[in-house]
Amino acid sequence: MPETPRRADRPSAPRYGNRPTMKDVAARAGVGLKTVSRVVNGESGVTPETERRVQEAIDALGFRRNDSARVLRKGRTASVGLVLEDLADPFYGPLSRAVEEVARAHGALLINGSSAEDPDREQELALALCARRVDGLVIIPAGDDHRYLEPEIKAGVATVFVDRPAGGIDADCVLSDNFGGARQGVAHLVAHGHRRIGFIGDMPRIHTASERLRGYRTAMEDAGIAVEDAWMSLGATDPARVRRAAEEMLSGPSPVTAVFSGNNRVTVTVIRVLAEQSRRVALVAFDDLELADLLQPGVTVVAQDAAAIGRTAADRLFRQLDGALLLPERIELPTRLIARGSGELPPAD
Amino acid sequence: MPETPRRADRPSAPRYGNRPTMKDVAARAGVGLKTVSRVVNGESGVTPETERRVQEAIDALGFRRNDSARVLRKGRTASVGLVLEDLADPFYGPLSRAVEEVARAHGALLINGSSAEDPDREQELALALCARRVDGLVIIPAGDDHRYLEPEIKAGVATVFVDRPAGGIDADCVLSDNFGGARQGVAHLVAHGHRRIGFIGDMPRIHTASERLRGYRTAMEDAGIAVEDAWMSLGATDPARVRRAAEEMLSGPSPVTAVFSGNNRVTVTVIRVLAEQSRRVALVAFDDLELADLLQPGVTVVAQDAAAIGRTAADRLFRQLDGALLLPERIELPTRLIARGSGELPPAD
DNA sequence: CTGAAAGCGCTTACAG
DNA sequence: CTGAAAGCGCTTACAG
């Protein structure tokens, strides 16, 4: 029975949707496969004349080396993964860009993924990236159990955690001084005469949220102020929740005269609520905002340097990959208090 | 001569840095390679007992399928590339996230890259992504010649341009109505009594910049106003350049009474400069800003929906990949004028 | 239900 | 200076 002719019967013709390979180039140039490989990779040991012929075939065929195949053979993929919470959050843009730049300097591409603050999705993403055999992984954890990564790390995947430490495993992490920054910010409010100070933060299971709350508590304790439960609110950072929280601590029998906002998502809503109040309420916010200095009053913030965090994490990742067998380390980056007016308002009563 | 023993001599043991393969799993479970493949991919036709043995071997070895190898065989990589200007720019975060979400719905990962507004880097990035054999490419062009992509597109790489059209090739693109938006914004200023209106935009070779300038010119013409050269300034969006441009058109013999800002990078600097002026200068800005409504006065903007743009582009990309052989199309998304105060200020003279 | 062989497109280790 | 063979870790197309 005669075979049905297939498109594959024309092995050296570039078929639509099927890309030319080194084999096609070799056939057209009348040379061996290895010679094509030499030209494509700029290796020495090819006559100028041979090189010209190969190059001609490459151009005519529109050949581009398939890096997937290359990678399969070489072992390293020259790509790193970044799992973060939400690329649309202004904190992660600069962080991601910084990681990208370091990766680029090392010839690597960056695969981004958003966990949407969902631990399952974080795991799914991180493991999908491992299946793609990224050389390394920068993770902003959503979950608090990362033992699922143990086989991957043992297999050689470089890993650095950012913004929050890993759970259940020993790994590098790069953090801001959340505790110290919050403590300093709250102390700043105390220094300006406040005693009833509110704290609105993210969900308590998130490391940064709990650390910043701890900073708040410590600063209050330092000042000898007994904190009332009604002054603290942790939870989701959606506008509705934050608005409710702010309005509650601003009303009632002992309303706060100042608010410490736990992160940039919270801050945008708190600013809106404070603008609606009849009396002036002081504000210090964790995380800087682009137009914070142009508001009236300017927003006093405890700023983190997202780009520096990303850069530090990526540097560390490539140090791991370069074989500097470093012990896992916890790197804490300082925050910076920037006084702009809102944090220097005196108590309204 | 006896061979030197190598680590590879223990083929079924998971070596550090060398990951276990299906072959290792097969050996350990005492089954064939194809059976492992069946279990890993959840295919039918495996006895529960066999499946259990294979699963045990997988867990014991810490096996994870190498998707690079899989991809090489299957043809599609289930990944798409996104080349944008700068991930740290607040316009691109939501756009990128939207592309990611659509990709995720189609089971694909997203590789991000920043061109830094450099045409050479755009090309380098786009071609590197093609070498990785991404299935599709979303590109926010930095350059204006994209013929370098012709072989890739012919070879089947789906391609959608965003924010600016492709140059030299016929390809899908998704744009905002830059001309119409700018025209409407400037007309808004005219309607509030302004005649000397300045325009500060990005470099003229950038499509959005020239289109918005055209919208400005048309609105002025519509109003019968002769535009003076000194009222228009196009160039890099760094603060120093924008500040100089703004200060120049605000001084001199016929200073402008209103400014139309060409994009979000320009706007942040213009707001700063205007805040320093002794007289009130009206402002309408292309692109929304997070705290724009909280400034005093609120900033009137012509808003684009970055997420909708990203979503539309990604949808189109996957429609191409799904084989809907569509003709290249130019999709224009409407903008929205949001009046907040700064655009409704009357002329100061 | 199960598996051996061939092949995806490259690179590596050799040999000429 | 050049190239044939083997192999990276999977899947495909068959055969039993």
XYZ file of C-alpha atoms (C1' of nucleotides) in Angstrom:
730
model
C 0.000 0.000 0.000
C 1.516 3.308 -0.998
C 2.161 5.775 1.784
C 0.123 8.936 1.790
C 2.535 11.740 0.950
C 3.049 14.029 3.885
C 4.357 17.547 4.149
C 7.259 16.123 6.108
C 8.373 14.427 2.915
C 10.051 17.676 1.934
C 12.499 17.695 4.812
C 14.697 20.599 3.770
C 11.973 23.015 2.662
C 10.843 25.520 5.281
C 7.224 24.619 5.812
C 4.695 27.101 7.087
C 4.441 26.688 10.816
C 7.429 24.396 10.817
C 10.653 26.214 11.265
C 13.872 25.436 9.460
C 16.423 23.616 11.585
C 20.175 23.391 11.557
C 19.750 20.263 9.496
C 17.906 22.268 6.833
C 20.625 24.901 6.868
C 23.339 22.252 6.640
C 21.640 20.602 3.670
C 21.227 23.877 1.837
C 24.784 25.010 2.509
C 26.155 21.585 1.730
C 27.996 21.247 5.035
C 27.741 19.174 8.165
C 25.505 19.910 11.118
C 28.383 20.750 13.385
C 29.648 23.396 10.995
C 26.298 25.143 11.117
C 26.403 24.943 14.893
C 29.851 26.565 14.824
C 28.687 29.460 12.693
C 25.493 29.994 14.679
C 27.422 30.077 17.929
C 30.317 32.119 16.615
C 32.838 29.410 17.355
C 36.208 29.529 15.653
C 37.501 27.053 13.122
C 35.410 27.789 10.062
C 36.798 29.075 6.752
C 35.443 32.496 5.822
C 34.139 30.934 2.618
C 32.287 28.153 4.468
C 30.939 30.634 6.962
C 29.602 32.773 4.136
C 27.781 29.826 2.583
C 26.254 28.855 5.895
C 25.234 32.425 6.644
C 23.569 32.667 3.257
C 21.555 29.545 3.917
C 20.567 30.878 7.329
C 19.299 34.122 5.856
C 17.531 32.470 2.947
C 15.744 30.027 5.199
C 15.013 32.516 7.971
C 16.635 30.177 10.450
C 16.696 31.017 14.141
C 18.260 28.659 16.615
C 15.770 26.825 18.796
C 16.930 27.656 22.290
C 14.604 25.087 23.834
C 16.582 22.348 22.173
C 19.850 23.993 23.097
C 18.767 24.277 26.683
C 17.770 20.644 26.830
C 21.273 19.674 25.901
C 23.160 22.283 27.955
C 21.308 21.916 31.209
C 20.791 25.581 32.079
C 17.901 27.512 30.656
C 19.212 31.023 31.257
C 15.856 31.987 32.628
C 14.676 32.832 36.102
C 11.190 32.950 37.522
C 9.641 35.649 39.664
C 6.514 34.857 41.620
C 4.948 37.942 43.104
C 1.587 38.982 44.409
C 0.306 41.262 41.694
C 2.263 42.894 38.931
C -0.321 45.658 38.852
C 0.704 46.761 42.351
C 3.056 49.754 42.076
C 5.417 48.176 44.605
C 6.149 45.201 42.357
C 6.748 46.995 39.086
C 10.102 48.471 40.109
C 11.002 45.308 41.993
C 10.338 43.182 38.946
C 12.206 45.547 36.685
C 15.229 45.412 38.990
C 15.234 41.618 38.929
C 14.941 41.754 35.157
C 17.939 44.039 34.826
C 20.155 41.802 36.925
C 18.949 38.762 34.997
C 19.681 40.535 31.750
C 23.210 41.314 32.891
C 23.612 37.565 33.357
C 22.069 36.786 29.980
C 18.876 35.405 31.471
C 15.224 36.069 30.720
C 12.573 36.628 33.346
C 9.298 34.736 33.618
C 6.784 36.620 35.756
C 3.822 35.263 37.573
C 1.240 36.720 39.958
C 0.016 34.605 42.838
C -2.879 36.941 43.607
C -1.958 36.372 47.256
C -3.240 32.798 46.978
C -0.921 30.138 48.477
C -2.177 27.435 46.112
C -1.577 29.595 43.137
C 1.879 30.487 44.394
C 2.750 26.805 44.592
C 1.240 26.012 41.227
C 3.211 28.837 39.647
C 6.495 28.063 41.350
C 6.292 24.402 40.383
C 5.298 25.242 36.812
C 8.400 27.391 36.634
C 10.475 24.528 37.988
C 8.991 22.249 35.346
C 10.201 24.778 32.802
C 13.551 24.322 34.467
C 14.193 27.930 35.341
C 17.674 28.192 36.799
C 16.416 30.141 39.754
C 13.337 31.408 41.485
C 12.606 34.666 43.266
C 9.476 34.290 45.321
C 7.350 36.761 47.179
C 5.487 34.206 49.260
C 1.744 34.120 49.518
C 1.708 30.961 51.625
C 3.675 30.092 54.713
C 4.701 26.536 53.906
C 7.335 26.103 51.230
C 8.390 22.547 51.843
C 6.966 21.737 48.429
C 10.124 23.350 47.039
C 12.537 21.059 48.865
C 13.041 18.586 45.989
C 13.572 21.460 43.584
C 16.134 23.184 45.753
C 17.948 19.912 46.303
C 17.942 19.437 42.552
C 19.780 22.707 42.166
C 17.149 25.408 41.621
C 18.499 28.597 43.173
C 15.897 30.227 45.395
C 15.549 33.584 47.084
C 12.521 34.728 49.033
C 11.600 38.366 49.063
C 9.498 40.603 51.262
C 8.569 37.704 53.534
C 10.636 34.739 54.725
C 10.134 31.164 53.565
C 8.089 28.788 55.701
C 9.316 25.359 56.709
C 12.553 25.504 54.760
C 15.858 27.246 55.188
C 16.400 29.666 52.309
C 17.832 33.038 51.447
C 15.531 35.939 52.000
C 15.634 39.657 51.443
C 13.351 41.787 53.569
C 12.762 45.348 54.550
C 13.152 46.211 58.195
C 9.412 46.066 58.688
C 9.534 46.007 62.438
C 12.038 48.842 62.745
C 10.371 50.959 60.092
C 6.934 50.715 61.667
C 8.347 51.335 65.113
C 10.099 54.452 63.909
C 7.006 55.680 62.093
C 4.784 55.256 65.121
C 7.407 56.796 67.396
C 7.362 59.783 65.055
C 3.652 60.221 65.722
C 4.211 59.847 69.449
C 6.930 62.479 69.285
C 4.393 64.833 67.771
C 2.103 64.455 70.711
C -0.191 61.592 69.730
C -1.246 58.892 72.148
C -4.361 57.458 70.505
C -2.825 56.064 67.346
C -4.567 53.606 65.020
C -2.969 50.850 62.964
C -4.533 49.510 59.759
C -2.703 46.669 58.104
C -2.892 43.682 55.817
C -3.999 40.191 56.832
C -2.141 39.026 59.943
C -0.878 35.830 58.289
C 1.249 38.000 56.024
C 4.676 38.428 57.504
C 5.065 42.105 56.672
C 1.710 42.862 58.258
C 2.496 41.106 61.510
C 5.981 42.570 61.711
C 4.687 46.078 61.166
C 2.022 45.502 63.792
C 4.763 44.345 66.143
C 6.640 47.569 65.409
C 3.514 49.527 66.227
C 2.987 47.685 69.495
C 6.589 48.101 70.516
C 6.599 51.827 69.789
C 3.452 52.243 71.822
C 4.928 50.223 74.643
C 8.119 52.287 74.459
C 5.924 55.337 75.000
C 4.061 53.719 77.854
C 0.752 53.829 76.006
C -1.794 51.063 76.578
C -3.134 50.056 73.180
C -6.870 49.539 72.815
C -8.140 46.731 70.583
C -10.331 49.157 68.681
C -7.220 50.959 67.448
C -5.921 48.005 65.472
C -7.415 46.537 62.358
C -5.830 43.851 60.193
C -7.419 42.299 57.160
C -7.848 42.455 53.415
C -6.696 45.671 51.816
C -9.699 46.263 49.601
C -11.120 49.795 49.861
C -14.383 48.752 51.504
C -12.697 46.936 54.389
C -10.098 49.629 54.946
C -12.674 52.397 54.812
C -14.809 50.667 57.413
C -11.808 50.106 59.638
C -10.673 53.713 59.395
C -14.106 55.140 59.998
C -14.594 52.953 63.051
C -11.403 53.967 64.786
C -12.113 57.618 63.975
C -15.463 57.510 65.719
C -16.627 56.095 69.031
C -15.711 57.138 72.578
C -11.946 57.458 72.141
C -11.244 58.172 68.490
C -7.659 58.049 67.303
C -5.884 61.288 66.472
C -3.399 59.642 64.163
C -3.262 56.615 61.884
C -0.356 54.423 60.905
C -1.097 52.788 57.575
C 0.455 49.375 57.018
C 1.060 49.462 53.267
C 0.430 51.339 50.038
C -2.898 49.610 49.293
C -4.226 50.653 52.671
C -2.828 54.152 52.381
C -4.748 55.185 49.271
C -8.020 54.465 50.999
C -6.985 55.956 54.338
C -6.031 59.207 52.629
C -9.498 59.358 51.095
C -11.188 58.781 54.435
C -9.016 61.298 56.270
C -9.748 63.930 53.611
C -13.441 63.595 54.473
C -12.957 64.168 58.207
C -13.828 67.493 59.756
C -10.813 67.467 62.076
C -7.230 66.935 60.971
C -5.927 63.437 61.586
C -2.208 62.738 61.398
C -0.921 59.972 59.112
C 2.279 58.044 58.656
C 2.221 55.398 55.942
C 4.413 52.412 55.227
C 5.502 52.521 51.525
C 6.009 55.628 49.468
C 3.524 56.790 46.818
C 4.311 58.619 43.632
C 2.443 61.840 44.343
C 2.677 61.686 48.134
C 4.600 64.955 48.335
C 1.992 66.848 46.310
C -0.969 66.069 48.518
C -1.958 68.582 51.173
C -0.547 67.922 53.590
C 2.231 65.852 52.024
C 2.144 62.262 53.217
C 4.830 61.281 55.694
C 6.003 57.801 54.819
C 8.273 54.978 55.833
C 9.731 54.218 52.421
C 11.093 50.933 51.176
C 13.310 50.776 48.134
C 11.574 48.209 45.938
C 14.255 48.339 43.256
C 17.036 47.783 45.800
C 15.160 44.816 47.220
C 14.777 43.284 43.775
C 18.392 43.946 42.895
C 19.667 42.452 46.129
C 17.550 39.343 45.719
C 18.582 38.808 42.113
C 22.268 39.347 42.932
C 21.979 36.743 45.609
C 20.240 34.359 43.191
C 23.035 34.569 40.655
C 25.650 34.228 43.360
C 23.994 30.918 44.205
C 24.028 29.950 40.557
C 27.676 30.925 40.178
C 28.362 28.190 42.667
C 29.297 30.344 45.614
C 27.853 27.785 48.018
C 26.511 30.268 50.473
C 24.620 29.414 53.569
C 21.061 30.703 53.565
C 21.049 34.223 54.838
C 18.452 36.748 55.895
C 19.206 40.156 54.472
C 17.330 43.078 55.945
C 17.246 46.389 54.116
C 16.687 49.611 56.025
C 13.623 51.784 55.540
C 13.628 55.551 55.426
C 11.261 57.929 57.196
C 10.332 60.843 54.950
C 8.527 63.656 56.792
C 6.210 65.624 54.526
C 3.567 67.098 56.762
C 0.856 64.550 57.502
C 2.929 62.876 60.186
C 3.780 66.143 61.879
C 0.205 67.290 62.461
C -0.540 67.700 66.197
C -3.446 65.875 67.840
C -6.731 67.540 66.943
C -8.101 67.513 70.450
C 42.629 1.345 30.621
C 39.862 1.354 33.196
C 37.344 4.137 32.942
C 37.267 6.697 35.689
C 34.059 6.136 37.605
C 31.657 9.008 37.135
C 28.651 10.178 39.087
C 26.590 9.288 36.066
C 27.418 5.656 36.766
C 24.571 5.607 39.249
C 21.874 6.212 36.691
C 18.810 5.739 38.813
C 19.960 7.665 41.867
C 18.901 11.302 42.012
C 22.200 13.149 41.853
C 22.605 16.599 43.284
C 22.169 19.075 40.483
C 21.055 16.305 38.131
C 17.385 15.699 38.225
C 15.712 12.323 38.021
C 14.146 11.603 34.657
C 11.292 9.429 33.505
C 13.897 6.792 32.786
C 14.950 6.837 36.424
C 11.341 6.565 37.528
C 10.715 3.714 35.100
C 13.736 1.801 36.353
C 12.742 2.237 39.970
C 9.124 1.260 39.366
C 10.123 -1.620 37.115
C 7.989 -0.414 34.206
C 8.529 1.000 30.752
C 9.097 4.614 29.916
C 5.747 5.019 28.244
C 3.927 3.842 31.338
C 5.588 6.564 33.376
C 4.615 9.060 30.721
C 1.025 7.856 30.959
C 0.917 8.315 34.715
C 2.618 11.706 34.633
C 0.191 12.969 32.032
C -2.881 11.383 33.564
C -3.585 9.280 30.503
C -5.855 6.291 30.803
C -4.881 2.690 30.378
C -2.822 2.015 33.471
C -3.738 -0.490 36.188
C -4.311 1.143 39.549
C -1.581 -1.097 40.940
C 0.923 -0.036 38.261
C -0.021 3.567 38.721
C 0.610 3.284 42.450
C 4.079 1.849 41.899
C 4.952 4.586 39.442
C 3.612 7.296 41.725
C 5.671 5.930 44.572
C 8.812 6.085 42.472
C 7.971 9.645 41.428
C 7.571 10.763 45.013
C 10.646 8.918 46.259
C 12.822 10.401 43.537
C 11.318 13.869 43.640
C 10.644 13.657 39.939
C 9.176 16.613 38.081
C 8.575 16.413 34.371
C 10.976 18.497 32.311
C 8.686 20.691 30.269
C 11.548 21.877 28.076
C 11.909 18.379 26.718
C 8.176 18.010 26.398
C 7.925 21.255 24.526
C 10.656 20.252 22.129
C 8.654 17.242 21.131
C 5.204 18.839 21.114
C 5.983 22.000 19.214
C 4.149 24.538 21.353
C 5.780 26.000 24.429
C 2.669 27.317 26.143
C 4.455 30.552 26.793
C 4.017 34.034 25.401
C 6.358 36.978 25.465
C 5.563 40.554 26.364
C 7.982 43.273 25.328
C 7.162 46.570 26.938
C 8.937 49.779 27.688
C 9.458 49.627 31.405
C 7.762 47.357 33.880
C 8.337 49.969 36.555
C 5.993 52.381 34.755
C 2.557 52.275 36.431
C 0.868 52.064 33.037
C 2.487 48.729 32.223
C 1.906 46.915 35.487
C -1.859 46.491 34.986
C -1.361 45.886 31.276
C 1.118 43.123 31.955
C -1.066 41.616 34.626
C -4.015 41.529 32.224
C -1.947 39.742 29.585
C -0.793 37.315 32.242
C -4.341 36.499 33.296
C -5.444 35.734 29.754
C -2.327 33.639 29.193
C -3.020 31.775 32.404
C -6.563 31.015 31.266
C -4.976 29.405 28.216
C -2.430 27.499 30.295
C 0.477 29.662 29.179
C 3.223 31.424 31.087
C 4.350 34.975 30.451
C 7.922 36.078 29.795
C 8.327 39.801 30.371
C 10.967 42.073 28.990
C 11.621 45.812 29.118
C 12.994 47.532 26.035
C 13.828 50.717 27.926
C 12.437 52.521 24.886
C 15.472 51.393 22.882
C 14.661 49.971 19.428
C 17.752 47.751 19.390
C 16.874 46.321 22.721
C 13.305 45.735 21.633
C 14.555 43.718 18.675
C 17.087 41.817 20.745
C 14.395 40.921 23.261
C 11.742 39.979 20.733
C 14.143 37.730 18.841
C 15.427 36.153 22.038
C 11.820 35.318 22.875
C 11.365 33.820 19.426
C 14.485 31.740 19.953
C 12.829 30.443 23.099
C 9.965 29.597 20.794
C 7.262 31.505 22.591
C 3.956 30.776 20.904
C 3.122 34.427 20.654
C 4.447 37.892 21.218
C 2.778 41.039 22.523
C 4.954 44.013 21.705
C 4.820 47.605 22.769
C 7.140 48.900 20.090
C 10.114 51.094 20.831
C 11.292 51.148 17.227
C 9.365 51.856 14.069
C 10.702 49.091 11.827
C 9.522 45.584 12.602
C 10.454 43.809 9.423
C 12.917 41.812 11.474
C 9.896 39.860 12.709
C 8.747 38.769 9.275
C 10.438 35.345 9.294
C 9.095 34.687 12.770
C 5.547 35.607 11.874
C 5.741 33.494 8.733
C 6.982 30.659 10.881
C 3.834 30.899 12.944
C 4.611 33.171 15.900
C 1.390 34.984 16.776
C 1.996 38.701 17.138
C 0.014 41.631 18.472
C 1.295 45.163 18.784
C 0.049 47.361 21.564
C -0.057 51.075 22.244
C 1.672 51.837 18.932
C 1.306 50.171 15.526
C 3.952 48.016 13.897
C 6.284 49.548 11.336
C 6.907 48.025 7.929
C 4.752 44.943 8.492
C 1.068 44.259 8.573
C 0.077 43.047 12.031
C -2.675 43.201 14.613
C -2.543 46.173 16.895
C -4.487 47.434 19.860
C -4.378 51.147 20.547
C -6.089 53.795 22.574
C -7.816 56.539 20.675
C -4.861 58.839 21.218
C -5.922 61.392 18.661
C -9.518 61.564 19.809
C -8.621 61.578 23.496
C -6.148 64.415 23.167
C -8.521 66.369 20.960
C -11.285 66.016 23.525
C -8.994 66.979 26.384
C -7.758 70.115 24.652
C -11.283 71.024 23.562
C -12.239 70.770 27.230
C -9.667 73.440 28.044
C -10.875 75.587 25.172
C -14.432 75.220 26.438
C -13.264 76.614 29.762
C -11.967 79.747 28.108
C -8.341 78.944 27.349
C -6.668 79.972 24.119
C -2.982 79.854 24.995
C -2.639 76.146 25.716
C 0.673 74.305 25.960
C 1.398 70.715 24.961
C 4.196 68.688 26.543
C 4.671 65.208 25.160
C 7.034 62.325 24.615
C 9.526 62.023 21.769
C 7.843 62.688 18.414
C 8.984 59.372 16.910
C 6.712 57.632 19.406
C 3.324 57.031 17.836
C 1.264 57.940 20.878
C 3.146 61.216 21.238
C 2.618 62.274 17.637
C -1.027 61.202 17.647
C -1.735 63.136 20.807
C 0.030 66.145 19.375
C -2.153 65.815 16.289
C -5.206 65.745 18.554
C -3.965 68.933 20.205
C -3.380 70.670 16.889
C -6.775 69.631 15.585
C -8.608 70.837 18.684
C -6.827 74.164 18.444
C -7.669 74.415 14.783
C -11.273 73.504 15.538
C -11.299 76.496 17.884
C -9.669 78.759 15.342
C -6.575 79.266 17.502
C -3.200 79.756 15.830
C -0.704 77.605 17.716
C 2.683 79.118 18.541
C 5.785 76.919 18.369
C 6.727 77.919 21.893
C 3.593 76.203 23.192
C 4.646 72.754 22.087
C 7.433 70.681 23.474
C 8.142 67.068 22.603
C 11.061 65.064 23.928
C 12.303 62.727 26.610
C 10.045 62.458 29.647
C 12.728 62.777 32.300
C 11.903 65.368 34.985
C 14.654 67.793 33.994
C 13.523 68.085 30.379
C 9.844 68.338 31.239
C 10.468 70.912 33.930
C 12.442 73.088 31.554
C 9.747 72.774 28.905
C 6.971 73.659 31.321
C 8.806 76.606 32.821
C 9.580 78.004 29.375
C 6.021 77.978 28.146
C 4.842 79.456 31.433
C 7.149 82.456 31.072
C 7.992 84.775 28.166
C 5.775 87.228 26.345
C 2.694 85.057 25.862
C 2.691 82.444 28.623
C 0.190 79.612 28.385
C -2.754 79.589 30.761
C -3.274 75.855 30.484
C -1.180 72.781 29.827
C -2.095 69.517 28.161
C 0.254 66.807 29.399
C 0.981 64.003 26.962
C 1.424 61.091 29.355
C 1.752 60.010 32.976
C 5.541 60.471 33.104
C 5.167 64.049 31.944
C 2.243 64.720 34.247
C 4.025 64.033 37.521
C 6.604 66.676 36.716
C 4.108 69.160 35.298
C 2.039 68.946 38.470
C 5.134 69.795 40.490
C 5.946 72.791 38.309
C 2.380 74.090 38.338
C 2.230 73.818 42.110
C 5.155 76.251 42.256
C 3.518 78.896 40.085
C 2.038 82.000 41.642
C -0.971 81.988 39.313
C -3.295 79.052 38.730
C -2.626 77.171 35.514
C -5.181 74.707 34.185
C -4.130 71.120 33.421
C -5.558 68.193 31.538
C -3.409 65.091 31.474
C -3.368 62.015 29.274
C -3.333 58.878 31.525
C -4.870 58.604 34.954
C -2.822 58.612 38.160
C -3.597 56.803 41.348
C -4.027 59.809 43.627
C -5.113 62.272 40.950
C -8.464 62.890 42.623
C -6.874 63.752 45.959
C -4.629 66.533 44.726
C -5.861 70.113 45.012
C -7.280 70.720 42.558
C -8.005 67.175 41.403
C -6.315 66.399 38.125
C -8.584 66.235 35.103
C -7.426 63.367 32.930
C -8.012 61.559 29.687
C -7.874 58.019 31.030
C -6.874 54.893 29.176
C -7.768 51.467 30.490
C -4.410 49.688 30.571
C -5.931 46.416 31.727
C -8.519 46.438 28.938
C -5.792 47.089 26.401
C -3.734 44.179 27.681
C -6.759 41.903 27.798
C -7.830 42.794 24.279
C -4.342 42.229 22.911
C -3.931 38.885 24.649
C -7.372 37.714 23.522
C -6.443 38.551 19.988
C -3.130 36.704 20.369
C -4.796 33.504 21.458
C -7.424 33.831 18.748
C -4.534 33.800 16.294
C -3.071 30.768 18.010
C -6.394 28.989 17.999
C -6.130 29.087 14.242
C -8.797 31.651 13.582
C -6.956 32.957 10.542
C -7.879 36.555 11.020
C -6.701 39.368 8.865
C -4.542 41.872 10.711
C -6.773 44.390 12.382
C -6.330 47.689 14.116
C -8.407 47.861 17.261
C -8.877 51.261 18.842
C -10.111 51.555 22.412
C -11.893 54.673 23.569
C -10.503 56.990 26.226
C -12.498 58.661 28.963
C -12.337 62.267 30.092
C -12.576 62.575 33.861
C -13.104 66.127 35.085
C -11.715 66.702 38.581
C -10.954 70.378 38.816
C -7.605 71.169 37.236
C -9.090 71.158 33.750
C -11.953 73.427 34.723
C -9.856 76.295 36.078
C -10.444 79.477 34.103
C -7.530 81.335 32.478
C -5.564 83.261 35.107
C -5.268 86.478 33.125
C -2.887 -2.765 29.647
C 2.172 -2.123 28.369
C 6.591 -1.003 26.112
C 10.535 -0.607 22.439
C 11.933 2.447 18.842
C 12.275 6.730 16.608
C 12.563 11.511 16.747
C 11.968 16.740 18.444
C 16.602 20.267 17.422
C 20.225 21.075 19.345
C 25.433 20.215 21.700
C 29.201 17.236 23.240
C 32.987 14.372 22.684
C 35.493 12.411 19.213
C 37.804 11.272 15.093
C 39.632 12.495 10.829
C 39.140 23.006 9.251
C 35.093 19.615 9.226
C 31.590 16.074 10.330
C 29.232 11.517 12.003
C 27.418 9.593 16.143
C 25.402 9.768 20.550
C 22.514 11.872 23.756
C 19.649 15.773 26.467
C 14.313 14.099 28.381
C 10.479 13.842 26.730
C 6.211 12.248 23.167
C 4.465 9.930 19.037
C 3.177 6.153 16.378
C 3.180 1.444 16.635
C 3.083 -3.243 17.930
C 2.081 -6.700 21.107
